[in-house]
mmCIF file of C-alpha atoms and ligand atoms in Angstrom:
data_model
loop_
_atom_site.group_PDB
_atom_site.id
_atom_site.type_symbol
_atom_site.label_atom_id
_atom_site.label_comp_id
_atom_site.label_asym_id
_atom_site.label_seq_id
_atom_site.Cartn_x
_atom_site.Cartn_y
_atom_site.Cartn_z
ATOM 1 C CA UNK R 75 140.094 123.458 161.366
ATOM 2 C CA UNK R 76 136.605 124.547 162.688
ATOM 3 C CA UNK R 77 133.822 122.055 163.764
ATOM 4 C CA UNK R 78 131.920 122.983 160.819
ATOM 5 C CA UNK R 79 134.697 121.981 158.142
ATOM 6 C CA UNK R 80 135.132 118.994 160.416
ATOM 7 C CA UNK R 81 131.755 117.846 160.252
ATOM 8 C CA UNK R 82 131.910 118.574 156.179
ATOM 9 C CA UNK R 83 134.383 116.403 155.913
ATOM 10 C CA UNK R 84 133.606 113.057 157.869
ATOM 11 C CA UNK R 85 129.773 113.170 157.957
ATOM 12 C CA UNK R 86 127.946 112.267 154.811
ATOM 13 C CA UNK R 87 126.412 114.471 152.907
ATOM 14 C CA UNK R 88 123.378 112.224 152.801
ATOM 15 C CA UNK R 89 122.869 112.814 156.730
ATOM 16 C CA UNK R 90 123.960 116.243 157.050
ATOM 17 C CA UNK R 91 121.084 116.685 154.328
ATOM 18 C CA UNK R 92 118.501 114.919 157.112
ATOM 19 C CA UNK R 93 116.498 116.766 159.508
ATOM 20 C CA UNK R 94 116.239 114.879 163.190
ATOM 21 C CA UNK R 95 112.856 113.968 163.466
ATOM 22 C CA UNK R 96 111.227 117.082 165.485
ATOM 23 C CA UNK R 97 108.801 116.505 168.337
ATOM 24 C CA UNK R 98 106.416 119.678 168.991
ATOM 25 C CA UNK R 99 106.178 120.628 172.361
ATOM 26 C CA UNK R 100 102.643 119.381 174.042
ATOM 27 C CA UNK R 101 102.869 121.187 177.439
ATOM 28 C CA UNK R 102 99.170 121.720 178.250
ATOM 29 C CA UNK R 103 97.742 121.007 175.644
ATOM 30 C CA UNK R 104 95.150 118.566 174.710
ATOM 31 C CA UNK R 105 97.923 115.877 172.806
ATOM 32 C CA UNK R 106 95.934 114.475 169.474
ATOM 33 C CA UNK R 107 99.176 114.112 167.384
ATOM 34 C CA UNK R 108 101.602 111.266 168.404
ATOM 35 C CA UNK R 109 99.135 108.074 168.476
ATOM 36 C CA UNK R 110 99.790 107.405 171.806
ATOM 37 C CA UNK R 111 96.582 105.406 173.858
ATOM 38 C CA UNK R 112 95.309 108.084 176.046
ATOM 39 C CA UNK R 113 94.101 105.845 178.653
ATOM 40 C CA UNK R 114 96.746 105.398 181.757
ATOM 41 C CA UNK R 115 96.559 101.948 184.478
ATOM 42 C CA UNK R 116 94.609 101.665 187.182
ATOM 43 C CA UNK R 117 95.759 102.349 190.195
ATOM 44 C CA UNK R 118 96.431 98.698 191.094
ATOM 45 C CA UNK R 119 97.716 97.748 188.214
ATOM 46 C CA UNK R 120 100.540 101.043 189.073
ATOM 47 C CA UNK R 121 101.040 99.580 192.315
ATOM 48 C CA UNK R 122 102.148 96.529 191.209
ATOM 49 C CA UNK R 123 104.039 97.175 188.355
ATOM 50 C CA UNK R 124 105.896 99.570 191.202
ATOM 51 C CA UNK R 125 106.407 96.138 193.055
ATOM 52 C CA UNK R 126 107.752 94.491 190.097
ATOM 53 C CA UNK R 127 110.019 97.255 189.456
ATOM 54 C CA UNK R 128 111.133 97.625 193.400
ATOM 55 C CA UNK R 129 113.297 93.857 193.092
ATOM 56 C CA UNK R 130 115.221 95.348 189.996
ATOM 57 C CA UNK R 131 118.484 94.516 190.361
ATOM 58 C CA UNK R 132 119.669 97.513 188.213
ATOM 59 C CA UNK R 133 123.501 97.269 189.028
ATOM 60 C CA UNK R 134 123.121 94.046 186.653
ATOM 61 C CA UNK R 135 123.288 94.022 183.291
ATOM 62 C CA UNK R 136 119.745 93.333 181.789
ATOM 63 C CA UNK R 137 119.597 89.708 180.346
ATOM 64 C CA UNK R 138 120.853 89.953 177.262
ATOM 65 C CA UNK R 139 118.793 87.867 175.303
ATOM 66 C CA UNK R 140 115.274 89.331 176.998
ATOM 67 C CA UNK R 141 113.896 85.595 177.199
ATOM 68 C CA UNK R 142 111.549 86.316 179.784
ATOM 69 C CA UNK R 143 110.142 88.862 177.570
ATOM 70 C CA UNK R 144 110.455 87.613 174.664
ATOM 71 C CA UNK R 145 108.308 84.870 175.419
ATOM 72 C CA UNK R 146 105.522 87.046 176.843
ATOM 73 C CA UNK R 147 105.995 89.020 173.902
ATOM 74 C CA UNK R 148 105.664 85.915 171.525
ATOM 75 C CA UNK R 149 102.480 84.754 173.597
ATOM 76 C CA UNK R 150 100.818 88.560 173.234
ATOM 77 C CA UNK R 151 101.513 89.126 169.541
ATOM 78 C CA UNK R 152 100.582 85.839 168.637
ATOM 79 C CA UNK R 153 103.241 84.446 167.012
ATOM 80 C CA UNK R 154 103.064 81.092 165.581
ATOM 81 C CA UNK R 155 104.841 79.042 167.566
ATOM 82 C CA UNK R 156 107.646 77.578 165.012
ATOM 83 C CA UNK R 157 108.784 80.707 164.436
ATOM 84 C CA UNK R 158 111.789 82.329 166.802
ATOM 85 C CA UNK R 159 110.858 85.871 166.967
ATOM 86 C CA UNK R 160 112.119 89.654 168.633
ATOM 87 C CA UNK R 161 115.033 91.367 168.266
ATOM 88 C CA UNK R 162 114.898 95.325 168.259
ATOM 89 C CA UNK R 163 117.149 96.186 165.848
ATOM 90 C CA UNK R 164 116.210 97.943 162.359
ATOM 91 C CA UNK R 165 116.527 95.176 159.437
ATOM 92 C CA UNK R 166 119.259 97.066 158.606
ATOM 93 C CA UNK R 167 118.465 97.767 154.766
ATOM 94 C CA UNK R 168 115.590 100.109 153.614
ATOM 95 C CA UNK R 169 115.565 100.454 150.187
ATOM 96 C CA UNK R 170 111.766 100.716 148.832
ATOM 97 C CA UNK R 171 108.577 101.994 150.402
ATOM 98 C CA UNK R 172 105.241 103.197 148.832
ATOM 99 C CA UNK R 173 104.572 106.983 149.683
ATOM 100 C CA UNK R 174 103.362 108.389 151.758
ATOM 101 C CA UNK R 175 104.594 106.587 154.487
ATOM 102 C CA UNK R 176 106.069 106.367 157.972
ATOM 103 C CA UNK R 177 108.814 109.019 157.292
ATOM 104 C CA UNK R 178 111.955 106.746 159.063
ATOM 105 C CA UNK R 179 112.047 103.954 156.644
ATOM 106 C CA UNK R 180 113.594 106.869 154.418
ATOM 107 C CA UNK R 181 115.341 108.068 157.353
ATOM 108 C CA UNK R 182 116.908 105.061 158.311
ATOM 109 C CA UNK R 183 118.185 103.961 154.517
ATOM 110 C CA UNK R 184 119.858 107.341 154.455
ATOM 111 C CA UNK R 185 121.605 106.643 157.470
ATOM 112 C CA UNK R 186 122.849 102.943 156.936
ATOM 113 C CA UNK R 187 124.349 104.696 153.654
ATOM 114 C CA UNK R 188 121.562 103.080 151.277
ATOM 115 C CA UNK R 189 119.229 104.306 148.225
ATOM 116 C CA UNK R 190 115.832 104.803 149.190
ATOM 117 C CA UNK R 191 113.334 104.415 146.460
ATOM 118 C CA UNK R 192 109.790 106.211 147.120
ATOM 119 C CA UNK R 193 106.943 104.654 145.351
ATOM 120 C CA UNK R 194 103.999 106.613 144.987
ATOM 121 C CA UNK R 195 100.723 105.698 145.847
ATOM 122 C CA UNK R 196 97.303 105.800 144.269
ATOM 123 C CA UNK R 197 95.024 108.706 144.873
ATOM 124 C CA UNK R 198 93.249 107.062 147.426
ATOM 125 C CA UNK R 199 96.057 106.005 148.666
ATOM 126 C CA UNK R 200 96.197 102.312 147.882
ATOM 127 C CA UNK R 201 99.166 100.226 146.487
ATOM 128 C CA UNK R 202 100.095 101.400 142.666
ATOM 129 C CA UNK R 203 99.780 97.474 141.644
ATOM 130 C CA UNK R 204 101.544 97.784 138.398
ATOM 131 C CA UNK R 205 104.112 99.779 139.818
ATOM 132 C CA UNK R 206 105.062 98.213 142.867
ATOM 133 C CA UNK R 207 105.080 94.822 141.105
ATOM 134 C CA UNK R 208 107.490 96.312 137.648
ATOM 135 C CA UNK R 209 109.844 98.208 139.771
ATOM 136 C CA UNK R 210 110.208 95.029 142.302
ATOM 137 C CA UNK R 211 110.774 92.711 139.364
ATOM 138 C CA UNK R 212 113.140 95.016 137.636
ATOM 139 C CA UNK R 213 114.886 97.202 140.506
ATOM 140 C CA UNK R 214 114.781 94.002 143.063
ATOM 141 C CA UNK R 215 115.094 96.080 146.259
ATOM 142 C CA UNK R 216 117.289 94.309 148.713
ATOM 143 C CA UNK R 217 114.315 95.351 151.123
ATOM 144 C CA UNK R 218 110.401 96.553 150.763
ATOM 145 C CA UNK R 219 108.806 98.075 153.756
ATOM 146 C CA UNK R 220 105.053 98.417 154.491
ATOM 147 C CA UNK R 221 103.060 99.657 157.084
ATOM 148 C CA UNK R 222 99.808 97.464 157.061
ATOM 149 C CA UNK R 223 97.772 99.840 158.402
ATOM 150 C CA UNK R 224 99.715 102.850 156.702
ATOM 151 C CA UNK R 225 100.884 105.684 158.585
ATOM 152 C CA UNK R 226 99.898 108.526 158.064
ATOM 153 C CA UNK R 227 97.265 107.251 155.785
ATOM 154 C CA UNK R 228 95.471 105.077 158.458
ATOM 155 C CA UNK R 229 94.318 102.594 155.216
ATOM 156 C CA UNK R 230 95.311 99.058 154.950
ATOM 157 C CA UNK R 231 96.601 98.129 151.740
ATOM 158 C CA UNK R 232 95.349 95.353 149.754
ATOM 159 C CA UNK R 233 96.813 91.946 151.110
ATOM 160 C CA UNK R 234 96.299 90.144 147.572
ATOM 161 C CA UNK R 235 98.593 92.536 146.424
ATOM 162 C CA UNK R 236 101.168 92.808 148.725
ATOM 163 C CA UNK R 237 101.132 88.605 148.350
ATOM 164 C CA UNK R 238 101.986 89.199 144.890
ATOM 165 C CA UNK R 239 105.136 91.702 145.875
ATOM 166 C CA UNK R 240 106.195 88.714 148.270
ATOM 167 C CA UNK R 241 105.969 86.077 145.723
ATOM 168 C CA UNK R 242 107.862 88.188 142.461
ATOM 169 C CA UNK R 243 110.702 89.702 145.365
ATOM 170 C CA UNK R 244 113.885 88.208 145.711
ATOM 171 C CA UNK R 245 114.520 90.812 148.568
ATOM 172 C CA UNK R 246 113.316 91.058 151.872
ATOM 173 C CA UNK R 247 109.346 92.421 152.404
ATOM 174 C CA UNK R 248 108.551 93.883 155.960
ATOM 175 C CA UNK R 249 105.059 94.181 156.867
ATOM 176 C CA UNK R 250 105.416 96.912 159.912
ATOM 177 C CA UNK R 251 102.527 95.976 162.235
ATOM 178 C CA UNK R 252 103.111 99.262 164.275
ATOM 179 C CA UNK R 253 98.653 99.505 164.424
ATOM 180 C CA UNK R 254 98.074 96.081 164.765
ATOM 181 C CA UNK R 255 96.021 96.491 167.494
ATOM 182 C CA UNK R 256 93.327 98.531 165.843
ATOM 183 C CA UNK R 257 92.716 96.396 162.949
ATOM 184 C CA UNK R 258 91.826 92.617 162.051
ATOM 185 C CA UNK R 259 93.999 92.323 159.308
ATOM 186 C CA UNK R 260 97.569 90.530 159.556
ATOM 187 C CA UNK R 261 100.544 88.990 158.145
ATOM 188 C CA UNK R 262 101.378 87.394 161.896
ATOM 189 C CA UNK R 263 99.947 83.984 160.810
ATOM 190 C CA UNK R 264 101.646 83.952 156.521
ATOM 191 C CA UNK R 265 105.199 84.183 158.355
ATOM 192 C CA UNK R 266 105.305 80.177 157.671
ATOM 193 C CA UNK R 267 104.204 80.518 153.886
ATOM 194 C CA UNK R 268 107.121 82.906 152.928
ATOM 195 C CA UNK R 269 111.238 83.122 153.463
ATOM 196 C CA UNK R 270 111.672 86.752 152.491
ATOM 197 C CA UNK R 271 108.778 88.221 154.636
ATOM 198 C CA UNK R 272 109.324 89.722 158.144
ATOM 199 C CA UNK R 273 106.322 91.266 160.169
ATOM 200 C CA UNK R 274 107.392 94.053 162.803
ATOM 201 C CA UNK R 275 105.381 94.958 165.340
ATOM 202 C CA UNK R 276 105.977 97.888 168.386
ATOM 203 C CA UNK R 277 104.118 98.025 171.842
ATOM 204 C CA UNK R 278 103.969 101.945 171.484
ATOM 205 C CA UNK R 279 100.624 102.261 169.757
ATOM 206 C CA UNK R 280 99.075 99.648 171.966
ATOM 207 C CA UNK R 281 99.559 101.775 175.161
ATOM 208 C CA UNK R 282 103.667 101.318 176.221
ATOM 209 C CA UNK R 283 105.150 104.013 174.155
ATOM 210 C CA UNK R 284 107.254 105.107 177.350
ATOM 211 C CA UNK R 285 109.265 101.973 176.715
ATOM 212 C CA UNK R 286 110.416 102.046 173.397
ATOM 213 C CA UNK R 287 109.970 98.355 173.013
ATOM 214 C CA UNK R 288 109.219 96.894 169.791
ATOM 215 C CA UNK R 289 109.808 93.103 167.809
ATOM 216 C CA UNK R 290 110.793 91.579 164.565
ATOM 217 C CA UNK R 291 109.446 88.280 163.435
ATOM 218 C CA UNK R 292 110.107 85.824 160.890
ATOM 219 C CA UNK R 293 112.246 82.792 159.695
ATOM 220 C CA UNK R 294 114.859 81.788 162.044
ATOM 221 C CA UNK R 295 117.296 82.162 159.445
ATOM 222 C CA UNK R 296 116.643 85.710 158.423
ATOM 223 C CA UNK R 297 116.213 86.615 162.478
ATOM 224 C CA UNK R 298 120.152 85.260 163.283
ATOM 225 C CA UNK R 299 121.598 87.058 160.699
ATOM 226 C CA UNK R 300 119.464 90.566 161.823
ATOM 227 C CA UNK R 301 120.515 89.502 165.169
ATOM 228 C CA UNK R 302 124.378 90.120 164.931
ATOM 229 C CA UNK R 303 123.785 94.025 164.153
ATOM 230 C CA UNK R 304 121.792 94.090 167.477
ATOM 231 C CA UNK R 305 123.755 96.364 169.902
ATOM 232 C CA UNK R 306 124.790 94.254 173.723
ATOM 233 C CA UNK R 307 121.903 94.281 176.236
ATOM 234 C CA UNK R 308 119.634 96.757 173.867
ATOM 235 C CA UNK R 309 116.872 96.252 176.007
ATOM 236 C CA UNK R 310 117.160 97.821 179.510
ATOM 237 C CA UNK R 311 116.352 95.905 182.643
ATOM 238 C CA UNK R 312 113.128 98.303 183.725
ATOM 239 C CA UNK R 313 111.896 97.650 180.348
ATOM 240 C CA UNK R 314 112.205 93.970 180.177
ATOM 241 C CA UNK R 315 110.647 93.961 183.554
ATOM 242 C CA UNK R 316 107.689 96.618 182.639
ATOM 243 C CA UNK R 317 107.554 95.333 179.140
ATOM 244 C CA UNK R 318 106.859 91.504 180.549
ATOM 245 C CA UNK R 319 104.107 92.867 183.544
ATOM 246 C CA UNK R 320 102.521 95.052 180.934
ATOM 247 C CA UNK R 321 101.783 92.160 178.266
ATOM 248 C CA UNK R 322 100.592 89.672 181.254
ATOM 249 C CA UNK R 323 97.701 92.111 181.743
ATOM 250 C CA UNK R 324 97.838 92.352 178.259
ATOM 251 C CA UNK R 325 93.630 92.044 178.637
ATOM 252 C CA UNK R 326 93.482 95.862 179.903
ATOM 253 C CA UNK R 327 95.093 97.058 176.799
ATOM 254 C CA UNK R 328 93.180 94.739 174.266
ATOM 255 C CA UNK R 329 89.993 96.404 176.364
ATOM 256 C CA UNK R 330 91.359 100.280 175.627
ATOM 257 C CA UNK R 331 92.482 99.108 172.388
ATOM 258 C CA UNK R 332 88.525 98.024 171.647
ATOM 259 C CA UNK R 333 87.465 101.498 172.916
ATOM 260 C CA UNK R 334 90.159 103.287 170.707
ATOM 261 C CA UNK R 335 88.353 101.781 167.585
ATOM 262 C CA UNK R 336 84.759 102.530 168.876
ATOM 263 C CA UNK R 337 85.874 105.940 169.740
ATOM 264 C CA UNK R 338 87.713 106.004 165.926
ATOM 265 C CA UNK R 339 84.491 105.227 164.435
ATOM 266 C CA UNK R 340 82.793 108.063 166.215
ATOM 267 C CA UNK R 341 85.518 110.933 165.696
ATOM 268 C CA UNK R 342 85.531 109.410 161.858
ATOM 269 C CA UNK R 343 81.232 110.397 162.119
ATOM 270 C CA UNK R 344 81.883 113.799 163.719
ATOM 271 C CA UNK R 345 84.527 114.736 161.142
ATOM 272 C CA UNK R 346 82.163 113.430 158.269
ATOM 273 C CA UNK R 347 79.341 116.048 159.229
ATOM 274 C CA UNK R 348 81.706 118.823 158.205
ATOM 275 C CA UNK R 349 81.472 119.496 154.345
ATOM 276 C CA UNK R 350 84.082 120.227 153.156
ATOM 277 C CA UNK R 351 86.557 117.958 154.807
ATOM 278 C CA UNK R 352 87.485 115.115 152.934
ATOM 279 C CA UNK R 353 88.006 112.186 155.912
ATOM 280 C CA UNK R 354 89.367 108.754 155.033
ATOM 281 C CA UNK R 355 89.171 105.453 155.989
ATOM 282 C CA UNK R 356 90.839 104.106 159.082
ATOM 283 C CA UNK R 357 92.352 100.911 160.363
ATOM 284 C CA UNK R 358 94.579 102.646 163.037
ATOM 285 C CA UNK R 359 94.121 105.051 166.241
ATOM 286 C CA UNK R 360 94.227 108.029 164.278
ATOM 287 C CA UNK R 361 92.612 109.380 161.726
ATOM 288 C CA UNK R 362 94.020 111.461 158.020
ATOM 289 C CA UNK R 363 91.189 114.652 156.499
ATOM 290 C CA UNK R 364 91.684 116.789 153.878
ATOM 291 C CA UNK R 365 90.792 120.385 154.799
ATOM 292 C CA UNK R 366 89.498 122.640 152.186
ATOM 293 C CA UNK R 367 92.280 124.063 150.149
ATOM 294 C CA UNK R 368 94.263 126.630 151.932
ATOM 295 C CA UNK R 369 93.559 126.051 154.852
ATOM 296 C CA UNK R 370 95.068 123.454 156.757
ATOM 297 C CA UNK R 371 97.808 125.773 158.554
ATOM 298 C CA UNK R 372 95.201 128.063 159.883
ATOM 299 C CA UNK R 373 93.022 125.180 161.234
ATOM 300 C CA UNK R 374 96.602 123.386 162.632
ATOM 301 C CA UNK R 375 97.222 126.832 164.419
ATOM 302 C CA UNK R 376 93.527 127.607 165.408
ATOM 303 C CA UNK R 377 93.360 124.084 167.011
ATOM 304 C CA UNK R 378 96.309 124.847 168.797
ATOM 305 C CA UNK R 379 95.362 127.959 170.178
ATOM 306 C CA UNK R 380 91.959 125.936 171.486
ATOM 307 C CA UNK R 381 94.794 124.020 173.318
ATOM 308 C CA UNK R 382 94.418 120.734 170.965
ATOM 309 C CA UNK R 383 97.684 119.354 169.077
ATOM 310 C CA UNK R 384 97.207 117.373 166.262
ATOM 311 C CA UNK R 385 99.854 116.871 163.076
ATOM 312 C CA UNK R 386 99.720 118.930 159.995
ATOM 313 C CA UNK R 387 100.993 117.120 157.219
ATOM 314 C CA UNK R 388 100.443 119.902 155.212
ATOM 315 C CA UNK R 389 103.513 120.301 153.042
ATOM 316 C CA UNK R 390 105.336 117.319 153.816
ATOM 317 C CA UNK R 391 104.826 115.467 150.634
ATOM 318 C CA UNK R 392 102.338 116.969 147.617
ATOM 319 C CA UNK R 393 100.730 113.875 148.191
ATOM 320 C CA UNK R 394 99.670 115.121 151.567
ATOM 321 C CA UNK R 395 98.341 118.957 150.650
ATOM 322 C CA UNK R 396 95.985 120.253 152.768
ATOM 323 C CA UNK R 397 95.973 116.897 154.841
ATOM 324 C CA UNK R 398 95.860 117.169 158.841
ATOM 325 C CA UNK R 399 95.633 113.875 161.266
ATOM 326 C CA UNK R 400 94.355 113.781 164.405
ATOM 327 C CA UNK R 401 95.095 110.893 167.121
ATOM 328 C CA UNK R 402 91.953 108.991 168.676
ATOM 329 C CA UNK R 403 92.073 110.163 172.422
ATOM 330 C CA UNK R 404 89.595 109.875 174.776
ATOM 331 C CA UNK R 405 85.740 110.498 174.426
ATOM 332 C CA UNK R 406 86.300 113.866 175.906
ATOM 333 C CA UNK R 407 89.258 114.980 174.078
ATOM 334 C CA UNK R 408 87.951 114.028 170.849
ATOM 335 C CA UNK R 409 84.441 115.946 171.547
ATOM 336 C CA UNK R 410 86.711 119.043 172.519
ATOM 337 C CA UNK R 411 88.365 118.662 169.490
ATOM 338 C CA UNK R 412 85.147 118.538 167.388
ATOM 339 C CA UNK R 413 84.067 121.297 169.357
ATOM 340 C CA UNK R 414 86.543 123.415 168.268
ATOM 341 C CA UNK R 415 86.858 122.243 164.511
ATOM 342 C CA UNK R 416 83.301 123.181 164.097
ATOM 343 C CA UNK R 417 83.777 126.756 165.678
ATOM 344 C CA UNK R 418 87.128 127.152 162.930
ATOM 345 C CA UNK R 419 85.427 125.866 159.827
HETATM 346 C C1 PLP T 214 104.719 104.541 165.282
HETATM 347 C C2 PLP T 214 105.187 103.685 164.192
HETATM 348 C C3 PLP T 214 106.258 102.788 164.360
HETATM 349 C C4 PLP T 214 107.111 102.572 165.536
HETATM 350 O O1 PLP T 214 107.054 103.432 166.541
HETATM 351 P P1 PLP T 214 108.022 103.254 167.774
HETATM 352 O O2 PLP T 214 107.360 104.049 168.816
HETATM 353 O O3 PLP T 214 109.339 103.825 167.339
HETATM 354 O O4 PLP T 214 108.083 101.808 168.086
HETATM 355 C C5 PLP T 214 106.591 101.974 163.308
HETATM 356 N N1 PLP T 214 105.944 102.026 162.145
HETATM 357 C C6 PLP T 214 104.940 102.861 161.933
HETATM 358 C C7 PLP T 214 104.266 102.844 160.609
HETATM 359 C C8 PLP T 214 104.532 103.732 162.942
HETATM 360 O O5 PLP T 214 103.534 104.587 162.697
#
């Protein structure tokens, strides 16, 4: 039998149907598309974090519960205090999402063999009230995800709203925090008012992206159960150890987090001078416009050949026609960018 008719007949169809999730190459170029902080440490700040790293007993297992960093992690993402937070692992059950969204809560349903129901947003891209609130009472989803601020949207839906969904679902509703540190907004401190929410939260966008590092919050009931599915020491020793030193200096990143949103405020200015371009609102470190019809490839493509990489979202979801979304990077970057929008449009 040949690979192929191998593969046809124990992989799912579901997952041969998937594409993996495909990473441009950025070589050289000025990188405005993954949301990344564009600021690196300073030089003492390296130093020590080599020190830290130098006493790593890596022929160890890593501690398997991460305790060190778990409660650095619980200090830095404010936690309340009663509740037992992190674990890594997905929740485990995607079934309903509001779309556009973050593309892997689809992903991930598919995977773990599960229906994934994509509700569409408004034209603005706010919650669908009515809809989100019949098709939870109805359909029950064993789990709701929502990115509070919504990627690739960069809006924050309406919390009133998303307190109704928590109070009419019998399922689980996770709040993914992944931009938390751009915005004001939170369901960190509600975790005490409701059993069926979980907020998630990443140290990615906040400047640690290297690390793929990221928590899961809520009742200590919900957390042991999501715990079992966690795979043996998940979290390596460097990161535990890099993870922890970052988020006791976690000051420097709430400082380059502060200039991401003044710089976000200025790139969402520059991009509003342009008729034409349709720019909306922000609450995350990146920004979603809507070029003039047609021609979103040819500005992806003429960016790129200015040596700036941003994401075109243009036909990835009708939703999303003509949409492009540029990362906030730093001062310079973004005025090179603007630079060269203004010499394409
Ligand atoms: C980036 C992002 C994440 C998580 O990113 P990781 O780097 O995999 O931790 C989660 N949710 C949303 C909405 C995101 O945009």
């Amino acid at each position: 039998m040949s690979t192929r008719e191998i593969i046809d007949r124990l992989v799912r169809p579901e997952i041969r149907a998937l594409s993996a999730y495909h990473v441009p190459p950025a070589a050289g170029l000025i990188k405005l598309d993954a949301m990344e902080n564009p600021w690196s440490w300073p030089a003492e700040l390296q130093a020590e974090w080599l020190q830290v790293l130098q006493a790593a007993a890596l022929n160890r297992y890593p501690d398997p519960t991460a305790a060190e960093l778990q409660s650095v992690l619980r200090t830095a993402m404010e936690v309340p205090d009663q509740m037992i937070v992190q674990t890594v692992a997905e929740p485990g059950r995607v079934i309903m999402a509001p779309e556009p969204t973050f593309v892997m809560y689809r992903q991930i349903a598919t995977v773990c063999g599960l229906a994934f129901s994509g509700m569409p947003l408004d034209d603005d891209f706010s919650l669908d009230r009515e809809r989100m609130l019949t098709v939870i009472g109805e359909q029950q989803p064993a789990v709701t995800f929502l990115a509070y601020p919504n990627n690739p949207t960069g809006n924050l839906f309406d919390a009133n709203v998303i307190r109704e969904m928590l109070a009419v679902a019998d399922g689980l509703v996770v709040v993914d925090e992944a931009y938390a540190p751009f915005t004001d907004a939170s369901f960190m401190s509600s975790l005490g008012e409701y059993d069926n929410l979980l907020v998630m939260r990443t140290v990615s966008k906040l400047g640690l992206a290297g690390l793929r590092l990221g928590m899961l919050a809520g009742s200590p009931a919900w957390l042991e159960q999501i715990d079992k599915t966690r795979l043996p020491y998940n979290i390596g020793t460097l990161n535990q150890l890099t993870g922890s030193f970052a988020l006791r200096h976690k000051a420097l990143f709430d400082e380059q987090a502060r200039a991401i949103r003044a710089e976000r405020e200025i790139l969402a200015a520059g991009l509003g001078e342009f008729a034409g371009l349709a720019v909306y609102p922000s609450e995350a470190n990146f920004i979603l416009f809507r070029a003039p019809a047609g021609r979103a490839d040819a500005l992806y493509a003429g960016l790129q050949s200015a040596g700036i990489l941003i994401k075109n979202l243009h036909g990835s979801a009708d939703a999303l026609h003509d949409c492009l979304r540029v990362t906030v990077g730093l001062p310079d970057e973004n005025r090179a960018f603007l630079d060269a929008l203004a010499r394409l449009l």
